[in-house]
Coordinates of C-alpha atoms and ligand atoms in Angstrom, one line a residue:
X1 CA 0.0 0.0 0.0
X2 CA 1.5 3.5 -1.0
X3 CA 2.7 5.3 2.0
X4 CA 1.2 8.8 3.5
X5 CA 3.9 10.8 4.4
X6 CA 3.3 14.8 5.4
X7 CA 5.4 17.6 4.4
X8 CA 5.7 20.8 6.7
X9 CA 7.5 23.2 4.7
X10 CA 9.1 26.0 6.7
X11 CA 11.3 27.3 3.5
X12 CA 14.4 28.9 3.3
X13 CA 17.1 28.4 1.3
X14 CA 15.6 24.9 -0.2
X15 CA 12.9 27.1 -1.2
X16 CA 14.6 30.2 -2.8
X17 CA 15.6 31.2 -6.4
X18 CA 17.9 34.2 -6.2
X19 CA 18.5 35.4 -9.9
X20 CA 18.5 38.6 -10.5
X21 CA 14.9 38.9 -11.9
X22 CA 13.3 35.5 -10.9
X23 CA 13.8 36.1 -7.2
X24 CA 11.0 33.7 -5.9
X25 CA 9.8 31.9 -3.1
X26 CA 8.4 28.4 -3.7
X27 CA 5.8 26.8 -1.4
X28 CA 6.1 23.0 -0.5
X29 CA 4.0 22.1 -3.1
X30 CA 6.1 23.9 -5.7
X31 CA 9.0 21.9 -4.3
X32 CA 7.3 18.8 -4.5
X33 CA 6.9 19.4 -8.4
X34 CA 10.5 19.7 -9.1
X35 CA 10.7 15.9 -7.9
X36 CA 9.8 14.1 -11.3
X37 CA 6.7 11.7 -10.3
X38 CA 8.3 8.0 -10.3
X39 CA 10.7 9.1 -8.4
X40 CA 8.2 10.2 -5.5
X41 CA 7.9 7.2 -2.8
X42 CA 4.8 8.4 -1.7
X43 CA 1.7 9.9 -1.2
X44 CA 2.8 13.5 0.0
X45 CA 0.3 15.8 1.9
X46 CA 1.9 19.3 2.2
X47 CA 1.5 22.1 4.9
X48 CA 2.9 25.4 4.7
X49 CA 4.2 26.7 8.1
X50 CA 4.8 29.8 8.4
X51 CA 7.9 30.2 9.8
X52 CA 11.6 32.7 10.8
X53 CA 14.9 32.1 8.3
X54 CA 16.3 29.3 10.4
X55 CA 19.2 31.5 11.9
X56 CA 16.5 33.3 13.6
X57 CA 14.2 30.5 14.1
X58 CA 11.8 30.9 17.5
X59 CA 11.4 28.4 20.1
X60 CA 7.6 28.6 19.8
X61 CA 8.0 27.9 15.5
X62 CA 10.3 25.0 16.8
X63 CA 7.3 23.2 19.6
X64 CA 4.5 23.9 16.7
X65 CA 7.0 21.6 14.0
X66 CA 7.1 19.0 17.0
X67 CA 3.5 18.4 17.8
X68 CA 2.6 18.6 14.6
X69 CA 5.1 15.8 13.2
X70 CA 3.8 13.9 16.7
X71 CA 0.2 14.5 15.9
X72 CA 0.3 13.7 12.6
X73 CA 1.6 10.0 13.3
X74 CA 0.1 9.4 16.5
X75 CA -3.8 11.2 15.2
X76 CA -3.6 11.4 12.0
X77 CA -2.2 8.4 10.9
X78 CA 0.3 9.9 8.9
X79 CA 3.3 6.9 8.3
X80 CA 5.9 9.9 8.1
X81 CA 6.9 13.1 8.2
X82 CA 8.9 15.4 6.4
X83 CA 10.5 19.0 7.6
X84 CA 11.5 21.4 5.2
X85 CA 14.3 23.6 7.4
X86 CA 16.9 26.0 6.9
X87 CA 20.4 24.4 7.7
X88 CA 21.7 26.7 10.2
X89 CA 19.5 25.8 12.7
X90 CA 18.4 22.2 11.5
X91 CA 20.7 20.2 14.4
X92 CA 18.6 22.0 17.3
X93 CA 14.9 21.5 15.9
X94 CA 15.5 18.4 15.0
X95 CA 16.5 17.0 18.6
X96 CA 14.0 19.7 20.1
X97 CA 11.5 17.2 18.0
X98 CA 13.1 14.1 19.1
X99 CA 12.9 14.7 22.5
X100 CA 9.1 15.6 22.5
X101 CA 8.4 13.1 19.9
X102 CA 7.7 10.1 22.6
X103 CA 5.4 7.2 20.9
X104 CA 4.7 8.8 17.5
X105 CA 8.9 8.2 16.8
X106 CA 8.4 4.2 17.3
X107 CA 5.5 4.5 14.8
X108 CA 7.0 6.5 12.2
X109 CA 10.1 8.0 10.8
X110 CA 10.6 11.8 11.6
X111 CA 12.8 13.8 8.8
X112 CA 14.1 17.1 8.8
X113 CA 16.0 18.1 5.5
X114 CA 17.0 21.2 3.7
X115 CA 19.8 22.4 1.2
X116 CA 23.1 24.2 1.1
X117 CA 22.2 25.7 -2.8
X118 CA 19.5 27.5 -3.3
X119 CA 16.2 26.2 -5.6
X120 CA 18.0 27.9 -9.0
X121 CA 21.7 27.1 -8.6
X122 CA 23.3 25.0 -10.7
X123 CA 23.3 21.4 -9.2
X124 CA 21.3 22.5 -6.7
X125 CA 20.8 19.6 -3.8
X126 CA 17.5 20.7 -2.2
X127 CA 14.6 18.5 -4.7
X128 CA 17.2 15.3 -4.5
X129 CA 17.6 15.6 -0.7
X130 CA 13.4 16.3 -0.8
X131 CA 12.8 13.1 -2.6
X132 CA 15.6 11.2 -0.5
X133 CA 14.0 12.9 2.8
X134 CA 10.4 11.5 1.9
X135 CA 11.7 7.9 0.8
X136 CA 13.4 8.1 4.6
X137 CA 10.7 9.4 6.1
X138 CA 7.9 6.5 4.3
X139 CA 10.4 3.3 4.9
X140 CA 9.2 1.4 7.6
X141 CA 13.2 1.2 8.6
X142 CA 13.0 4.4 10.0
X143 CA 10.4 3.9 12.9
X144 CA 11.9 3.3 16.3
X145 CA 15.6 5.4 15.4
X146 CA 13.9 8.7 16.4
X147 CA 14.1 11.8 14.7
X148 CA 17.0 11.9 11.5
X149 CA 18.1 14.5 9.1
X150 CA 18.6 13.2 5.7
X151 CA 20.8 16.0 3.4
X152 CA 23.3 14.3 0.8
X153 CA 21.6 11.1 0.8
X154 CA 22.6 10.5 4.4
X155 CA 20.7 9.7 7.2
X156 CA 21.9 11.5 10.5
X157 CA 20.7 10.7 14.4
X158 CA 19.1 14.4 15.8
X159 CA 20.9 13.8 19.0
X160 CA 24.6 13.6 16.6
X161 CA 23.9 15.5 13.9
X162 CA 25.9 19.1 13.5
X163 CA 26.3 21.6 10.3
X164 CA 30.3 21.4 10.3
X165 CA 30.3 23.4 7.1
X166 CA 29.0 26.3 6.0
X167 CA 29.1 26.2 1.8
X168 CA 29.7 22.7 1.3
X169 CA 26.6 20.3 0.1
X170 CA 28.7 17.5 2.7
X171 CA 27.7 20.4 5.4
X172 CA 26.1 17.3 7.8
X173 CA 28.0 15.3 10.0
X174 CA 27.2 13.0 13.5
X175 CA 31.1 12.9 14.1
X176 CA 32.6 10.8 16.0
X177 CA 29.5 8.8 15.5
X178 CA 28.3 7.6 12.1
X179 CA 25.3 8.4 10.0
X180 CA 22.9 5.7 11.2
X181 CA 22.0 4.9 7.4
X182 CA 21.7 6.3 4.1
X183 CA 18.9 6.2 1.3
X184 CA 19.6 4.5 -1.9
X185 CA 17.4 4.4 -4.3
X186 CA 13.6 3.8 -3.4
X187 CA 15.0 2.5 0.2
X188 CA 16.6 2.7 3.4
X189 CA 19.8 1.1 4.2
X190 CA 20.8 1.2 7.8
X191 CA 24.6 1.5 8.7
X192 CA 24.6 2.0 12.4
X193 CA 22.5 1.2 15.5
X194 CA 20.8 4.9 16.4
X195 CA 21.5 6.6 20.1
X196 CA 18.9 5.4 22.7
X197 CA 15.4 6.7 23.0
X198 CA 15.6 9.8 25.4
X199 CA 13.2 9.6 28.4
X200 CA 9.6 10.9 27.7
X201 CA 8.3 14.2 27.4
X202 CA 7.3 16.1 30.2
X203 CA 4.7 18.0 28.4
X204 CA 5.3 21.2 26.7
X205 CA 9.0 22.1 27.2
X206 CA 10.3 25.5 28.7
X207 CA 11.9 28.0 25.9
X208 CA 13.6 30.3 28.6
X209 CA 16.5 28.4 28.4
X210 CA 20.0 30.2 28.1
X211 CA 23.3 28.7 26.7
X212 CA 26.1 30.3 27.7
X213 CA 30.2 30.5 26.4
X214 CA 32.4 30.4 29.4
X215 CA 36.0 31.8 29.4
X216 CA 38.4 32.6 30.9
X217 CA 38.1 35.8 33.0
X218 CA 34.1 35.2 32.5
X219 CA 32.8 37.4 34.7
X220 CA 29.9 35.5 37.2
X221 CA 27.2 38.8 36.8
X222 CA 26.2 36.8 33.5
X223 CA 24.6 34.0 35.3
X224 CA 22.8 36.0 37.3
X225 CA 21.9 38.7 34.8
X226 CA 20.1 35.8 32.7
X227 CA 18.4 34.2 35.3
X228 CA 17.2 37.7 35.8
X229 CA 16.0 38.5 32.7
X230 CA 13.6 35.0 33.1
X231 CA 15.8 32.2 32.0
X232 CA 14.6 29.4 34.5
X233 CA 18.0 27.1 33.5
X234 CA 21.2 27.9 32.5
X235 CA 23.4 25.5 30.1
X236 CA 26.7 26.8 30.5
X237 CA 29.5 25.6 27.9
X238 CA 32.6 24.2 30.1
X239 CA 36.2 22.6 28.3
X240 CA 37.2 19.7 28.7
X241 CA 35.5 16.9 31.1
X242 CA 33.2 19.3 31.8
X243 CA 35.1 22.2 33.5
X244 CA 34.2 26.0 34.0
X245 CA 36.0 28.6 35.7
X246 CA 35.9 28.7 39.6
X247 CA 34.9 32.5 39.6
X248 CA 31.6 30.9 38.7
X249 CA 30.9 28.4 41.3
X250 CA 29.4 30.7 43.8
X251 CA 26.8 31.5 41.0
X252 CA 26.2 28.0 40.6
X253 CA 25.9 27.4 43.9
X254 CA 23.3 29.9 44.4
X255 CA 21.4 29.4 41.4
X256 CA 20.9 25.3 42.4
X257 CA 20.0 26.3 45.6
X258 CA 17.5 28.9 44.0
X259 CA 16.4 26.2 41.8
X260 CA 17.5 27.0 38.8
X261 CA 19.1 24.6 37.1
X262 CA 22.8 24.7 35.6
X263 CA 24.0 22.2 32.8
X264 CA 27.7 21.9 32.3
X265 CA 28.4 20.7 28.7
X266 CA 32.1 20.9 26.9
X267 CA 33.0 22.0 24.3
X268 CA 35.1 19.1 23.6
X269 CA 33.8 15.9 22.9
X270 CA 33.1 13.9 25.7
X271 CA 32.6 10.2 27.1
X272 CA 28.8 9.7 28.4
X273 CA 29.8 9.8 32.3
X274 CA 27.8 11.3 34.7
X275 CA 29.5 14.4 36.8
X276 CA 29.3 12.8 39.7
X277 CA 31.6 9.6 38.8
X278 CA 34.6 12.2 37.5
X279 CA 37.8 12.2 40.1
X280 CA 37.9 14.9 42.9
X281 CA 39.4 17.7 41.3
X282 CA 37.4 17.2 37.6
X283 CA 34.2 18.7 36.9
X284 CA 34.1 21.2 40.2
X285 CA 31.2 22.8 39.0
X286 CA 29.2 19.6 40.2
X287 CA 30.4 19.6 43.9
X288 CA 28.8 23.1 44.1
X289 CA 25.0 21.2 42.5
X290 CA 25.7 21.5 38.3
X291 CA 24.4 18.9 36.3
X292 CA 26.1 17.0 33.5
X293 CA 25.5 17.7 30.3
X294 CA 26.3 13.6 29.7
X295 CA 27.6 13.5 26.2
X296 CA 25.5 16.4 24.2
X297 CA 27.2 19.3 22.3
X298 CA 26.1 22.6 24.4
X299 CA 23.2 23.4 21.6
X300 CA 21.8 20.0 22.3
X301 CA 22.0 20.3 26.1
X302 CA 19.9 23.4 25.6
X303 CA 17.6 21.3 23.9
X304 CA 17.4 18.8 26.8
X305 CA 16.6 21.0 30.0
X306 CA 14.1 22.6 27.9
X307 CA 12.3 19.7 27.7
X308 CA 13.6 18.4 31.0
X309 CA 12.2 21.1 33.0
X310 CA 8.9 21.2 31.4
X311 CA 6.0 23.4 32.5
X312 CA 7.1 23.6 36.4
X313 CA 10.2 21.8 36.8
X314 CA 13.4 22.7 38.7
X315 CA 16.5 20.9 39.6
X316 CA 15.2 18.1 40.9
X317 CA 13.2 17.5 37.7
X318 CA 16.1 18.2 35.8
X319 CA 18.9 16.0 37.6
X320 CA 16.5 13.0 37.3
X321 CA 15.6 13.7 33.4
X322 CA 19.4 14.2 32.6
X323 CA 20.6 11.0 34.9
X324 CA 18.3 9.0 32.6
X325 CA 19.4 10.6 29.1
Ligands
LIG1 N1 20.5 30.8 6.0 C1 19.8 29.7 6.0 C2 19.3 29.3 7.4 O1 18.7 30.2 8.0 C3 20.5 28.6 5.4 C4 19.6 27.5 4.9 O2 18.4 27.9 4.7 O3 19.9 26.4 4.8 O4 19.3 28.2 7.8

């Protein structure tokens, strides 16, 4: 039986012809044409979301993608869905989707896509990574691996997946990790087992949720200045196994005991540990109440105590959702 997949098409760059004199916008539909018809895998419905250039994409455009991908597999009976998304910001909706996608991502597969040329380049890669996206997307392969992006015929886990280039059509990579499969012709060929299933969603997530650089000299005011402005968790980027200057413990300190909670992720990679299991002297920031990061990039870790704290969680909440990441 041909499969239903749905198409949220949020535009940008996939979607743009930039010629002097044929500047245009095309709609999902209008992408969908430029896929010739036996190569489509199958039966495509396609919504229009209005939606920010991805660089300036907004939390709440990010949480309407994600129920509406869940809804349409868990309601509407959808077998898949397909994202249309600007590159630059790809990596964090696509994990802000996986982690709120709960059942619907063991029914279904979940794709984001998008392209690095624009519609009227020459060679341009967004209608092949379309098609390949909605093959991904309708092969029964996909349900249970959780949310993928699919550019350059490759299939890439949402918790790995990072832009790593900025002009190249190769811009995708899950580094150190591989892509968990690839789409050849009408079909998906798996390559890799996919990360675990996150824990489940704690209803709608919180988008006051800062991420913040440290370095050295970083002056401790920022924490609080954040947290006064309405952030109600702070993921702060650390080096190394998970280490941030000591002129910021005393904010940490009282931020956990305020019950805010503060992420420490690194900029490095890292091994999946949990803070407290490092050796006396590593990872200080969680002596004073911080909370690992485990192995997600700091973007990612934003991503997580979002949906870890939820609509009225604190540290508690948090501690237990990131201990069982
Ligand atoms: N500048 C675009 C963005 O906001 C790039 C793209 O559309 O792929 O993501």
């Amino acid at each position: 039986m041909t499969k239903r997949v749905l198409l949220l098409a949020t535009k940008d760059t996939i979607a743009y012809s930039r010629r002097p004199g044929h500047e245009a916008i095309a709609s999902g539909a209008d992408l969908l044409k430029t896929i010739p018809a036996d190569l489509l895998t199958a039966d495509v419905t396609v919504e229009d979301v209005l939606a920010e250039p991805s660089w300036d994409m907004s939390p709440a455009t990010m949480l309407t993608l994600a129920r509406r991908a869940r809804a349409a597999i868990l309601d509407d009976s959808f077998d898949g869905v397909v994202i249309i998304h600007g590159t630059d910001t790809l990596e964090d909706t696509a994990f802000l989707i996986d982690l709120q996608a709960g059942p619907a991502a063991l029914h279904g597969g979940i794709v984001l896509t998008g392209a690095m040329r624009h519609l009227d380049d020459l060679s341009t890669d967004g209608p092949r990574n379309l098609a390949s996206a909605i093959t991904a997307a309708a092969d029964p392969a996909l349900a249970g691996v959780g949310v993928v992006a699919c550019l350059n015929d490759e299939l890439h886990a949402a918790r790995w997946v990072a832009k790593v280039d900025a002009t190249s059509v190769t811009a995708f990579s899950s580094a150190p990790h591989p892509p968990v499969g690839r789409v050849i012709g009408t079909g998906v060929e798996m390559l890799a087992p996919p990360p675990p299933r996150p824990p489940e969603p704690r209803g709608e997530p919180e988008s006051d949720v800062a991420l913040i650089k440290t370095y050295p000299g970083i002056d401790p005011v920022l924490l609080t200045a954040v947290v006064d402005a309405g952030a109600r968790g702070i993921v702060l980027e650390g080096t190394g196994m998970f280490n941030v200057p000591v002129s910021l413990l005393a904010a940490i300190s009282d931020l956990t005991e305020w019950d805010v909670p503060v992420v420490i992720a690194s900029r490095c990679r890292t091994r999946d540990i949990d803070l407290a299991e490092l050796p006396l002297g590593s990872g200080l920031a969680a002596k004073v109440g911080a909370i690992g990061a485990r192995s997600l990039a700091p973007g990612k870790a934003r991503s997580a105590l979002m949906v870890a704290l939820g609509p009225n969680g604190g540290v508690k909440a948090a501690r237990d959702w990131f201990q069982r990441l």
